[in-house]
Coordinates of N, CA and C in Angstrom, one line a residue:
M1 N 5.4 5.3 13.1 CA 5.1 4.4 12.0 C 3.6 4.4 11.7
N2 N 2.8 4.7 12.7 CA 1.3 4.8 12.4 C 1.0 5.9 11.3
D3 N 1.7 7.0 11.4 CA 1.5 8.1 10.5 C 2.0 7.7 9.1
L4 N 3.1 7.0 9.0 CA 3.6 6.6 7.7 C 2.7 5.6 7.1
V5 N 2.1 4.7 7.8 CA 1.2 3.7 7.3 C -0.1 4.4 6.8
A6 N -0.6 5.4 7.6 CA -1.7 6.2 7.2 C -1.5 6.9 5.9
Q7 N -0.3 7.5 5.7 CA 0.1 8.1 4.4 C 0.1 7.1 3.3
Y8 N 0.7 6.0 3.6 CA 0.8 4.9 2.5 C -0.6 4.5 2.1
L9 N -1.5 4.2 3.0 CA -2.9 3.9 2.6 C -3.6 5.0 1.8
E10 N -3.3 6.2 2.2 CA -3.9 7.4 1.6 C -3.5 7.5 0.1
I11 N -2.2 7.1 -0.1 CA -1.7 7.1 -1.5 C -2.6 6.1 -2.4
W12 N -2.9 5.0 -1.8 CA -3.7 4.0 -2.6 C -5.1 4.5 -2.8
N13 N -5.6 5.5 -2.0 CA -6.9 6.0 -2.2 C -6.9 7.3 -3.0
T14 N -5.7 7.9 -3.3 CA -5.6 9.1 -4.1 C -5.8 8.9 -5.6
T15 N -6.9 9.4 -6.1 CA -7.1 9.1 -7.6 C -6.6 10.2 -8.5
D16 N -6.3 11.4 -7.9 CA -5.7 12.5 -8.7 C -4.2 12.1 -8.9
A17 N -3.9 12.0 -10.2 CA -2.5 11.5 -10.6 C -1.4 12.4 -10.0
A18 N -1.6 13.7 -10.1 CA -0.5 14.6 -9.7 C -0.4 14.5 -8.2
A19 N -1.5 14.5 -7.4 CA -1.4 14.4 -6.0 C -0.8 13.1 -5.5
R20 N -1.2 12.0 -6.2 CA -0.7 10.7 -5.9 C 0.8 10.6 -6.1
S21 N 1.3 11.2 -7.2 CA 2.7 11.2 -7.6 C 3.5 12.0 -6.5
A22 N 3.0 13.1 -6.1 CA 3.7 14.0 -5.1 C 3.7 13.2 -3.8
A23 N 2.7 12.5 -3.4 CA 2.6 11.8 -2.2 C 3.6 10.6 -2.2
I24 N 3.7 9.9 -3.3 CA 4.7 8.9 -3.5 C 6.1 9.4 -3.3
A25 N 6.4 10.6 -3.8 CA 7.7 11.2 -3.7 C 8.0 11.5 -2.2
R26 N 7.0 11.9 -1.5 CA 7.2 12.2 0.0 C 7.4 10.9 0.8
V27 N 6.6 9.9 0.5 CA 6.6 8.7 1.4 C 7.6 7.6 1.1
F28 N 7.9 7.5 -0.2 CA 8.8 6.5 -0.7 C 10.2 7.0 -1.0
T29 N 11.2 6.1 -0.9 CA 12.6 6.4 -1.3 C 12.6 6.6 -2.8
D30 N 13.8 7.0 -3.4 CA 13.9 7.3 -4.8 C 13.6 6.1 -5.7
E31 N 14.0 4.9 -5.3 CA 13.8 3.7 -6.1 C 13.1 2.6 -5.3
P32 N 11.8 2.8 -4.9 CA 11.2 1.8 -4.0 C 10.8 0.6 -4.8
G33 N 10.7 -0.5 -4.1 CA 10.3 -1.8 -4.6 C 8.9 -2.1 -4.0
Y34 N 8.1 -2.8 -4.8 CA 6.8 -3.2 -4.3 C 6.5 -4.6 -5.0
V35 N 6.1 -5.6 -4.2 CA 5.8 -6.9 -4.7 C 4.7 -7.5 -3.9
D36 N 3.7 -8.0 -4.6 CA 2.6 -8.8 -4.0 C 2.3 -9.9 -5.1
P37 N 1.3 -10.8 -4.8 CA 1.1 -11.9 -5.7 C 0.6 -11.4 -7.1
L38 N 0.2 -10.2 -7.3 CA -0.3 -9.7 -8.6 C 0.5 -8.7 -9.3
M39 N 1.5 -8.1 -8.5 CA 2.3 -7.0 -9.1 C 3.7 -7.0 -8.5
A40 N 4.7 -6.7 -9.3 CA 6.1 -6.6 -8.9 C 6.6 -5.4 -9.7
V41 N 7.0 -4.3 -9.0 CA 7.5 -3.1 -9.6 C 8.6 -2.5 -8.9
T42 N 9.4 -1.8 -9.6 CA 10.5 -1.0 -9.0 C 10.5 0.4 -9.5
G43 N 10.6 1.3 -8.6 CA 10.6 2.8 -9.0 C 9.3 3.4 -8.7
R44 N 9.4 4.7 -8.5 CA 8.2 5.5 -8.2 C 7.1 5.5 -9.3
A45 N 7.6 5.7 -10.6 CA 6.7 5.7 -11.7 C 5.9 4.4 -11.9
A46 N 6.7 3.3 -11.8 CA 6.0 2.0 -11.9 C 5.1 1.7 -10.8
L47 N 5.4 2.1 -9.5 CA 4.5 2.0 -8.4 C 3.3 2.8 -8.6
D48 N 3.4 4.0 -9.1 CA 2.3 4.9 -9.4 C 1.4 4.3 -10.4
A49 N 1.9 3.7 -11.5 CA 1.1 3.1 -12.5 C 0.4 1.8 -12.0
G50 N 1.1 1.1 -11.1 CA 0.4 -0.1 -10.5 C -0.7 0.3 -9.6
I51 N -0.6 1.4 -8.8 CA -1.7 1.8 -8.0 C -2.8 2.3 -8.8
A52 N -2.5 3.0 -9.9 CA -3.6 3.5 -10.8 C -4.4 2.3 -11.4
A53 N -3.6 1.2 -11.7 CA -4.3 0.1 -12.3 C -5.2 -0.6 -11.3
V54 N -4.8 -0.7 -10.0 CA -5.6 -1.3 -9.0 C -6.9 -0.4 -8.8
Q55 N -6.7 0.9 -8.8 CA -7.9 1.8 -8.7 C -8.8 1.6 -9.8
A56 N -8.3 1.4 -11.0 CA -9.2 1.2 -12.2 C -9.9 -0.2 -12.1
Q57 N -9.3 -1.2 -11.5 CA -9.9 -2.5 -11.3 C -11.0 -2.5 -10.2
F58 N -10.8 -1.6 -9.2 CA -11.7 -1.5 -8.1 C -12.2 -0.1 -7.9
P59 N -12.9 0.4 -8.9 CA -13.4 1.8 -8.7 C -14.3 2.0 -7.5
D60 N -14.3 3.2 -6.9 CA -15.1 3.5 -5.8 C -14.9 2.7 -4.6
M61 N -13.7 2.0 -4.5 CA -13.3 1.2 -3.3 C -12.3 2.0 -2.6
V62 N -12.2 1.8 -1.3 CA -11.2 2.5 -0.5 C -10.4 1.5 0.3
F63 N -9.1 1.8 0.5 CA -8.2 1.0 1.4 C -8.3 1.6 2.8
R64 N -8.3 0.7 3.8 CA -8.4 1.2 5.2 C -7.6 0.2 6.0
L65 N -7.0 0.8 7.1 CA -6.3 0.0 8.1 C -7.3 -1.0 8.7
A66 N -6.9 -2.2 9.0 CA -7.8 -3.2 9.6 C -7.1 -3.9 10.8
G67 N -6.5 -3.1 11.6 CA -5.8 -3.6 12.8 C -4.7 -2.7 13.2
P68 N -4.0 -3.1 14.3 CA -2.9 -2.3 14.7 C -1.7 -2.4 13.8
V69 N -0.9 -1.4 13.9 CA 0.4 -1.3 13.2 C 1.5 -1.9 14.1
D70 N 2.3 -2.8 13.6 CA 3.4 -3.4 14.4 C 4.7 -3.1 13.7
G71 N 5.7 -2.6 14.4 CA 6.9 -2.3 13.8 C 8.1 -2.4 14.7
H72 N 9.3 -2.7 14.1 CA 10.5 -2.6 14.8 C 11.7 -2.6 13.8
H73 N 12.8 -2.1 14.2 CA 14.0 -2.1 13.4 C 13.8 -1.7 11.9
D74 N 13.2 -0.6 11.7 CA 12.9 -0.1 10.3 C 12.1 -1.0 9.5
Q75 N 11.2 -1.7 10.1 CA 10.2 -2.5 9.3 C 8.8 -2.4 10.1
V76 N 7.8 -2.4 9.3 CA 6.4 -2.3 9.8 C 5.5 -3.3 9.1
R77 N 4.6 -3.8 9.8 CA 3.6 -4.7 9.2 C 2.2 -4.3 9.6
F78 N 1.2 -4.5 8.7 CA -0.1 -4.0 9.0 C -1.1 -4.7 8.1
T79 N -2.3 -4.9 8.6 CA -3.4 -5.5 7.8 C -4.2 -4.4 7.2
W80 N -4.7 -4.5 6.0 CA -5.5 -3.6 5.4 C -6.7 -4.3 4.7
E81 N -7.7 -3.5 4.4 CA -8.9 -3.9 3.7 C -9.2 -3.0 2.5
L82 N -9.8 -3.6 1.5 CA -10.3 -2.8 0.4 C -11.8 -3.1 0.2
G83 N -12.6 -2.1 0.2 CA -14.0 -2.3 0.0 C -14.7 -0.9 -0.2
P84 N -16.0 -1.0 -0.4 CA -16.8 0.3 -0.5 C -16.7 1.0 0.8
A85 N -16.7 2.4 0.8 CA -16.7 3.2 2.0 C -17.9 2.8 2.9
G86 N -17.6 2.4 4.1 CA -18.6 2.0 5.1 C -19.1 0.6 4.9
G87 N -18.6 -0.1 3.9 CA -19.1 -1.4 3.5 C -18.1 -2.5 3.9
P88 N -18.5 -3.8 3.6 CA -17.6 -4.9 3.9 C -16.4 -5.0 3.0
A89 N -15.4 -5.5 3.5 CA -14.1 -5.6 2.6 C -14.3 -6.7 1.6
L90 N -13.9 -6.4 0.4 CA -13.9 -7.4 -0.7 C -12.5 -8.1 -0.8
V91 N -11.5 -7.3 -0.4 CA -10.1 -7.8 -0.4 C -9.5 -7.5 1.0
V92 N -8.7 -8.4 1.5 CA -8.0 -8.2 2.8 C -6.6 -8.7 2.6
G93 N -5.6 -8.0 3.0 CA -4.2 -8.4 2.9 C -3.4 -7.8 4.0
F94 N -2.1 -8.1 4.0 CA -1.2 -7.4 4.9 C 0.1 -7.1 4.2
D95 N 0.7 -6.0 4.6 CA 1.9 -5.6 4.0 C 3.0 -5.5 5.0
V96 N 4.2 -5.8 4.6 CA 5.4 -5.5 5.4 C 6.2 -4.5 4.6
A97 N 6.5 -3.3 5.3 CA 7.3 -2.3 4.6 C 8.6 -2.1 5.3
V98 N 9.6 -2.0 4.5 CA 11.0 -1.8 5.0 C 11.3 -0.3 4.8
L99 N 11.8 0.3 5.9 CA 12.0 1.7 5.9 C 13.5 2.1 5.8
E100 N 13.8 3.2 5.1 CA 15.1 3.7 5.1 C 15.0 5.2 5.4
E101 N 15.6 5.6 6.4 CA 15.6 7.1 6.8 C 14.2 7.6 6.9
G102 N 13.3 6.8 7.4 CA 11.9 7.3 7.6 C 11.0 7.2 6.4
R103 N 11.5 6.7 5.3 CA 10.7 6.5 4.1 C 10.6 5.1 3.7
I104 N 9.6 4.7 3.0 CA 9.4 3.3 2.5 C 10.3 3.0 1.4
A105 N 11.1 1.9 1.6 CA 12.1 1.5 0.5 C 11.5 0.3 -0.2
Q106 N 10.8 -0.6 0.5 CA 10.3 -1.8 -0.1 C 9.0 -2.2 0.6
V107 N 8.1 -2.8 -0.2 CA 6.9 -3.3 0.4 C 6.7 -4.7 -0.1
Y108 N 6.4 -5.6 0.8 CA 6.0 -7.0 0.5 C 4.6 -7.2 0.9
G109 N 3.7 -7.4 -0.1 CA 2.3 -7.5 0.1 C 1.8 -9.0 0.0
F110 N 0.8 -9.3 0.9 CA 0.2 -10.6 0.9 C -1.3 -10.5 0.8
L111 N -2.0 -11.3 0.1 CA -3.4 -11.3 0.0 C -4.0 -12.4 0.8
D112 N -4.9 -12.1 1.8 CA -5.6 -13.1 2.6 C -7.0 -13.4 2.1
K113 N -7.6 -12.4 1.5 CA -9.0 -12.6 1.0 C -9.1 -11.9 -0.4
V114 N -9.5 -12.6 -1.4 CA -9.7 -12.0 -2.7 C -11.1 -12.4 -3.3
P115 N -11.7 -11.6 -4.1 CA -13.0 -12.0 -4.7 C -12.8 -13.2 -5.6
A116 N -13.8 -14.0 -5.6 CA -13.8 -15.2 -6.5 C -13.9 -14.7 -7.9
A117 N -13.2 -15.4 -8.8 CA -13.2 -15.0 -10.2 C -14.6 -15.2 -10.8
A118 N -14.9 -14.3 -11.7 CA -16.3 -14.4 -12.3 C -16.3 -15.5 -13.4

């Protein structure tokens, strides 16, 4: 599950559209679902578009694992951070991913720290 979480976070850091799409196809099921307080999508194309939108909102920021990965019974949870490489996190959250046959079928995301509105 550690490898799968690493691949998942790498997808969020992949800005090349073709490479990101190919990675989504490898890591996610055919019709994955993703929901967090700011986005709810179904399907690989919608997930890809949502990730691209987050990247546009937070240019030059990277997602990184912020603690241990915990999993059982085809589900995994982990805390992540988003911030400048080597810098403090601007956003902190945790995700719960539900797996099917070793791939991510559903992600439930929660935000613990977000930047104050301007």
